[in-house]
Amino acid sequence: MMPTTVPKNIDKYFFNRTKDIKKINLQISSIYEDLPNQLLITGNRGVGKTFLLKKILHDTDKKTLTAYIDISKIYSTNKKVTEEEILKEMLSSIYESLRQKQSVFKNFEDNLKNIIMNIKLHDYEFTDAASIFDIPIPKIKENYKALSKFVMELPQKIIDTSDEIDAFILVFDEFQFIKHVENPEAFFWLFRSYIQDQSNVCYIFTGSVSKSADIIEDINGQRGAFAGRMIQIDIEAFTKEETYKYLNEKAGDIKFTDDGFDRFYKCTRGIPAYINTFCNVLDSGKIYDEEMIKESFMMKMDQIVIMWLYIWGNLNDYEKTIIKILVDEKQLTWNTLLEKTGYSKSTLTKYIDSLNNKAILGYSNDNMYMINDMMLVTWLKHKKETEGQYPL
Ligand SMILES: Nc1ncnc2c1ncn2[C@@H]1O[C@H](COP(=O)(O)OP(=O)(O)OP(=O)(O)O)[C@@H](O)[C@H]1O
Ligand SMILES: [Mg+2]
């Protein structure tokens, strides 16, 4: 079986990506020179951004602390995302990171634990005036300013107060959910204002967003908080050769004829999420030719596109309507979309933005909107053909 989510045993399943790792590590390494870069990692759904970043965090040396914050987790547990929740999540992943270096932080552990417990239980009211690593802890009572200052300054302060730690890397995954906070622009500016005084902390934002998403504009566009200072790196699918090697290495018992493999690559387009789910519906005893691959693809499509079943189920009717029209028409200008949907201008803008922030829409050089992922298009068409209508 191939993993369909990011596996716990990273080294067992992780394949290649040496160039991407080199590229990203080169940027990260600036934190050891007191010249930190901040990164924005983009790429299509299922291409392997999360796995790649987890691998990079996993391989850092022991003088580097790392924290991984998944903003979508906040959304799914609270049904909303607030600035406070993100800061609290940041704090607990910083704590988790320190906990894993217990030998270094043994003396501080209880203190830190108390602080975090207090934040969770008492609305940020820190009753005892404690301090960690000589960092004074503010008395906070529903005080966003103090909470944000404390959390945002913590990573650099930990480095400054410990000889054992040189650098801190924080990854914010599914960062497009930050769009749901009350004032996303202000929140990005908050980051910017603290980050610029931190010499050894690297912030990496990543998520499933289209390249044209307005959240990228908010954070790194001309008028965004980082105004182009964030280094943007796009992660691509496996090439045909990489796909071939990947299968050989991790799924060697699945055999293809040459045209069978060509068809397999055409279907998956080198996206690891699809390669893995597709492999899981193939048998090890057979040799797959083109026809057999086509047939398995048609028969098992729901299993292969599993990631879209969940995403589709969570879209609203406005979003689904836009997608259905684009599946039927392939690509359309904004004006034609306006006409076909019958929505008001502001409604159309709102839902095009939300689809962009979910990495579903693409936007061509000649101003056409289309669906980003061919697998989604194929699946929806297939559903319509076989069941007479698009999935509800
Ligand atoms: N380098 C890799 N080696 C082996 N498997 C990989 C690799 N990259 C990704 N995968 C597999 O592909 C699937 C998707 O990866 P991942 O979740 O990292 O993608 P993503 O780009 O973060 O997707 P999303 O945009 O939905 O968050 C996972 O099951 C993962 O195990
Ligand atoms: Mg991911």
mmCIF file of N, CA, C and O in Angstrom, residues 175-221:
data_model
loop_
_atom_site.group_PDB
_atom_site.id
_atom_site.type_symbol
_atom_site.label_atom_id
_atom_site.label_comp_id
_atom_site.label_asym_id
_atom_site.label_seq_id
_atom_site.Cartn_x
_atom_site.Cartn_y
_atom_site.Cartn_z
ATOM 1 N N PHE A 175 -1.986 27.853 4.770
ATOM 2 C CA PHE A 175 -2.047 29.239 5.257
ATOM 3 C C PHE A 175 -3.184 30.020 4.627
ATOM 4 O O PHE A 175 -3.544 31.093 5.113
ATOM 5 N N GLN A 176 -3.795 29.473 3.540
ATOM 6 C CA GLN A 176 -4.925 30.176 2.938
ATOM 7 C C GLN A 176 -6.084 30.334 3.917
ATOM 8 O O GLN A 176 -6.911 31.220 3.764
ATOM 9 N N PHE A 177 -6.114 29.499 4.968
ATOM 10 C CA PHE A 177 -7.180 29.643 5.970
ATOM 11 C C PHE A 177 -7.025 30.915 6.808
ATOM 12 O O PHE A 177 -7.953 31.320 7.497
ATOM 13 N N ILE A 178 -5.851 31.531 6.734
ATOM 14 C CA ILE A 178 -5.678 32.809 7.441
ATOM 15 C C ILE A 178 -6.644 33.848 6.872
ATOM 16 O O ILE A 178 -7.042 34.794 7.546
ATOM 17 N N LYS A 179 -7.052 33.620 5.636
ATOM 18 C CA LYS A 179 -8.036 34.484 4.997
ATOM 19 C C LYS A 179 -9.320 34.618 5.841
ATOM 20 O O LYS A 179 -10.055 35.582 5.716
ATOM 21 N N HIS A 180 -9.582 33.625 6.676
ATOM 22 C CA HIS A 180 -10.816 33.645 7.473
ATOM 23 C C HIS A 180 -10.725 34.508 8.734
ATOM 24 O O HIS A 180 -11.729 34.706 9.404
ATOM 25 N N VAL A 181 -9.556 34.981 9.102
ATOM 26 C CA VAL A 181 -9.494 35.801 10.325
ATOM 27 C C VAL A 181 -10.151 37.150 10.034
ATOM 28 O O VAL A 181 -10.367 37.518 8.881
ATOM 29 N N GLU A 182 -10.426 37.865 11.107
ATOM 30 C CA GLU A 182 -11.196 39.093 10.925
ATOM 31 C C GLU A 182 -10.484 40.088 10.003
ATOM 32 O O GLU A 182 -11.092 40.700 9.145
ATOM 33 N N ASN A 183 -9.187 40.219 10.193
ATOM 34 C CA ASN A 183 -8.456 41.176 9.378
ATOM 35 C C ASN A 183 -7.124 40.577 8.892
ATOM 36 O O ASN A 183 -6.077 40.785 9.496
ATOM 37 N N PRO A 184 -7.193 39.802 7.784
ATOM 38 C CA PRO A 184 -5.988 39.093 7.330
ATOM 39 C C PRO A 184 -4.813 40.034 7.034
ATOM 40 O O PRO A 184 -3.671 39.723 7.392
ATOM 41 N N GLU A 185 -5.096 41.187 6.403
ATOM 42 C CA GLU A 185 -3.987 42.095 6.062
ATOM 43 C C GLU A 185 -3.247 42.510 7.321
ATOM 44 O O GLU A 185 -2.024 42.459 7.382
ATOM 45 N N ALA A 186 -4.019 42.900 8.335
ATOM 46 C CA ALA A 186 -3.390 43.342 9.587
ATOM 47 C C ALA A 186 -2.583 42.213 10.211
ATOM 48 O O ALA A 186 -1.515 42.429 10.778
ATOM 49 N N PHE A 187 -3.101 41.009 10.084
ATOM 50 C CA PHE A 187 -2.404 39.879 10.682
ATOM 51 C C PHE A 187 -1.067 39.629 9.982
ATOM 52 O O PHE A 187 -0.044 39.371 10.620
ATOM 53 N N PHE A 188 -1.051 39.737 8.655
ATOM 54 C CA PHE A 188 0.220 39.585 7.936
ATOM 55 C C PHE A 188 1.195 40.716 8.297
ATOM 56 O O PHE A 188 2.396 40.504 8.410
ATOM 57 N N TRP A 189 0.644 41.897 8.497
ATOM 58 C CA TRP A 189 1.515 43.015 8.900
ATOM 59 C C TRP A 189 2.098 42.790 10.292
ATOM 60 O O TRP A 189 3.232 43.175 10.575
ATOM 61 N N LEU A 190 1.309 42.148 11.138
ATOM 62 C CA LEU A 190 1.815 41.812 12.471
ATOM 63 C C LEU A 190 3.053 40.914 12.337
ATOM 64 O O LEU A 190 4.094 41.172 12.939
ATOM 65 N N PHE A 191 2.936 39.892 11.502
ATOM 66 C CA PHE A 191 4.075 39.008 11.269
ATOM 67 C C PHE A 191 5.263 39.810 10.765
ATOM 68 O O PHE A 191 6.373 39.708 11.259
ATOM 69 N N ARG A 192 4.987 40.595 9.750
ATOM 70 C CA ARG A 192 6.047 41.362 9.116
ATOM 71 C C ARG A 192 6.786 42.223 10.147
ATOM 72 O O ARG A 192 8.008 42.277 10.194
ATOM 73 N N SER A 193 5.996 42.870 11.019
ATOM 74 C CA SER A 193 6.627 43.823 11.932
ATOM 75 C C SER A 193 7.524 43.115 12.947
ATOM 76 O O SER A 193 8.559 43.642 13.326
ATOM 77 N N TYR A 194 7.153 41.904 13.359
ATOM 78 C CA TYR A 194 8.029 41.194 14.295
ATOM 79 C C TYR A 194 9.169 40.490 13.582
ATOM 80 O O TYR A 194 10.295 40.451 14.062
ATOM 81 N N ILE A 195 8.853 39.944 12.408
ATOM 82 C CA ILE A 195 9.854 39.156 11.694
ATOM 83 C C ILE A 195 11.076 39.994 11.338
ATOM 84 O O ILE A 195 12.201 39.527 11.367
ATOM 85 N N GLN A 196 10.840 41.254 11.036
ATOM 86 C CA GLN A 196 11.991 42.022 10.565
ATOM 87 C C GLN A 196 13.040 42.289 11.641
ATOM 88 O O GLN A 196 14.160 42.631 11.335
ATOM 89 N N ASP A 197 12.666 42.071 12.894
ATOM 90 C CA ASP A 197 13.676 42.209 13.955
ATOM 91 C C ASP A 197 14.275 40.877 14.386
ATOM 92 O O ASP A 197 14.990 40.811 15.375
ATOM 93 N N GLN A 198 13.955 39.815 13.667
ATOM 94 C CA GLN A 198 14.430 38.501 14.098
ATOM 95 C C GLN A 198 15.498 38.001 13.147
ATOM 96 O O GLN A 198 15.259 37.858 11.956
ATOM 97 N N SER A 199 16.668 37.733 13.692
ATOM 98 C CA SER A 199 17.791 37.393 12.813
ATOM 99 C C SER A 199 17.898 35.912 12.496
ATOM 100 O O SER A 199 18.528 35.539 11.526
ATOM 101 N N ASN A 200 17.336 35.070 13.338
ATOM 102 C CA ASN A 200 17.593 33.635 13.167
ATOM 103 C C ASN A 200 16.322 32.800 13.076
ATOM 104 O O ASN A 200 16.320 31.621 13.411
ATOM 105 N N VAL A 201 15.242 33.451 12.662
ATOM 106 C CA VAL A 201 13.978 32.733 12.554
ATOM 107 C C VAL A 201 13.510 32.772 11.109
ATOM 108 O O VAL A 201 13.512 33.827 10.482
ATOM 109 N N CYS A 202 13.136 31.606 10.589
ATOM 110 C CA CYS A 202 12.634 31.542 9.215
ATOM 111 C C CYS A 202 11.166 31.125 9.238
ATOM 112 O O CYS A 202 10.814 30.126 9.848
ATOM 113 N N TYR A 203 10.322 31.925 8.616
ATOM 114 C CA TYR A 203 8.903 31.589 8.503
ATOM 115 C C TYR A 203 8.631 31.096 7.095
ATOM 116 O O TYR A 203 9.018 31.743 6.121
ATOM 117 N N ILE A 204 7.973 29.941 7.020
ATOM 118 C CA ILE A 204 7.628 29.382 5.707
ATOM 119 C C ILE A 204 6.110 29.246 5.635
ATOM 120 O O ILE A 204 5.500 28.587 6.474
ATOM 121 N N PHE A 205 5.517 29.891 4.649
ATOM 122 C CA PHE A 205 4.072 29.761 4.438
ATOM 123 C C PHE A 205 3.840 28.852 3.244
ATOM 124 O O PHE A 205 4.502 28.991 2.216
ATOM 125 N N THR A 206 2.901 27.924 3.390
ATOM 126 C CA THR A 206 2.576 27.067 2.264
ATOM 127 C C THR A 206 1.112 26.667 2.324
ATOM 128 O O THR A 206 0.467 26.834 3.366
ATOM 129 N N GLY A 207 0.590 26.181 1.225
ATOM 130 C CA GLY A 207 -0.806 25.755 1.231
ATOM 131 C C GLY A 207 -1.291 25.480 -0.165
ATOM 132 O O GLY A 207 -0.550 25.628 -1.134
ATOM 133 N N SER A 208 -2.547 25.094 -0.238
ATOM 134 C CA SER A 208 -3.116 24.797 -1.545
ATOM 135 C C SER A 208 -3.823 26.030 -2.060
ATOM 136 O O SER A 208 -5.003 26.216 -1.825
ATOM 137 N N VAL A 209 -3.096 26.879 -2.735
ATOM 138 C CA VAL A 209 -3.699 28.079 -3.314
ATOM 139 C C VAL A 209 -3.264 28.208 -4.766
ATOM 140 O O VAL A 209 -2.183 27.786 -5.130
ATOM 141 N N SER A 210 -4.144 28.790 -5.594
ATOM 142 C CA SER A 210 -3.738 29.078 -6.964
ATOM 143 C C SER A 210 -2.696 30.184 -6.942
ATOM 144 O O SER A 210 -2.699 31.013 -6.034
ATOM 145 N N LYS A 211 -1.851 30.201 -7.982
ATOM 146 C CA LYS A 211 -0.816 31.229 -8.024
ATOM 147 C C LYS A 211 -1.409 32.631 -8.070
ATOM 148 O O LYS A 211 -0.799 33.593 -7.635
ATOM 149 N N SER A 212 -2.650 32.717 -8.617
ATOM 150 C CA SER A 212 -3.271 34.032 -8.739
ATOM 151 C C SER A 212 -4.140 34.369 -7.520
ATOM 152 O O SER A 212 -4.843 35.359 -7.526
ATOM 153 N N ALA A 213 -4.088 33.546 -6.482
ATOM 154 C CA ALA A 213 -4.968 33.765 -5.326
ATOM 155 C C ALA A 213 -4.705 35.115 -4.684
ATOM 156 O O ALA A 213 -3.556 35.564 -4.605
ATOM 157 N N ASP A 214 -5.792 35.754 -4.226
ATOM 158 C CA ASP A 214 -5.581 37.078 -3.636
ATOM 159 C C ASP A 214 -4.831 37.012 -2.307
ATOM 160 O O ASP A 214 -4.232 37.986 -1.879
ATOM 161 N N ILE A 215 -4.802 35.850 -1.695
ATOM 162 C CA ILE A 215 -4.063 35.754 -0.431
ATOM 163 C C ILE A 215 -2.550 35.890 -0.685
ATOM 164 O O ILE A 215 -1.813 36.425 0.142
ATOM 165 N N ILE A 216 -2.115 35.452 -1.851
ATOM 166 C CA ILE A 216 -0.688 35.631 -2.207
ATOM 167 C C ILE A 216 -0.415 37.114 -2.408
ATOM 168 O O ILE A 216 0.615 37.647 -1.996
ATOM 169 N N GLU A 217 -1.384 37.780 -3.010
ATOM 170 C CA GLU A 217 -1.303 39.226 -3.182
ATOM 171 C C GLU A 217 -1.264 39.908 -1.800
ATOM 172 O O GLU A 217 -0.453 40.806 -1.552
ATOM 173 N N ASP A 218 -2.131 39.453 -0.893
ATOM 174 C CA ASP A 218 -2.186 40.039 0.455
ATOM 175 C C ASP A 218 -0.851 39.944 1.185
ATOM 176 O O ASP A 218 -0.462 40.830 1.925
ATOM 177 N N ILE A 219 -0.187 38.826 0.989
ATOM 178 C CA ILE A 219 1.019 38.634 1.784
ATOM 179 C C ILE A 219 2.264 39.116 1.058
ATOM 180 O O ILE A 219 3.136 39.744 1.649
ATOM 181 N N ASN A 220 2.338 38.852 -0.242
ATOM 182 C CA ASN A 220 3.606 39.123 -0.924
ATOM 183 C C ASN A 220 3.469 39.991 -2.176
ATOM 184 O O ASN A 220 4.428 40.206 -2.894
ATOM 185 N N GLY A 221 2.251 40.449 -2.458
ATOM 186 C CA GLY A 221 2.067 41.308 -3.622
ATOM 187 C C GLY A 221 2.574 42.716 -3.356
ATOM 188 O O GLY A 221 3.035 43.016 -2.244
#
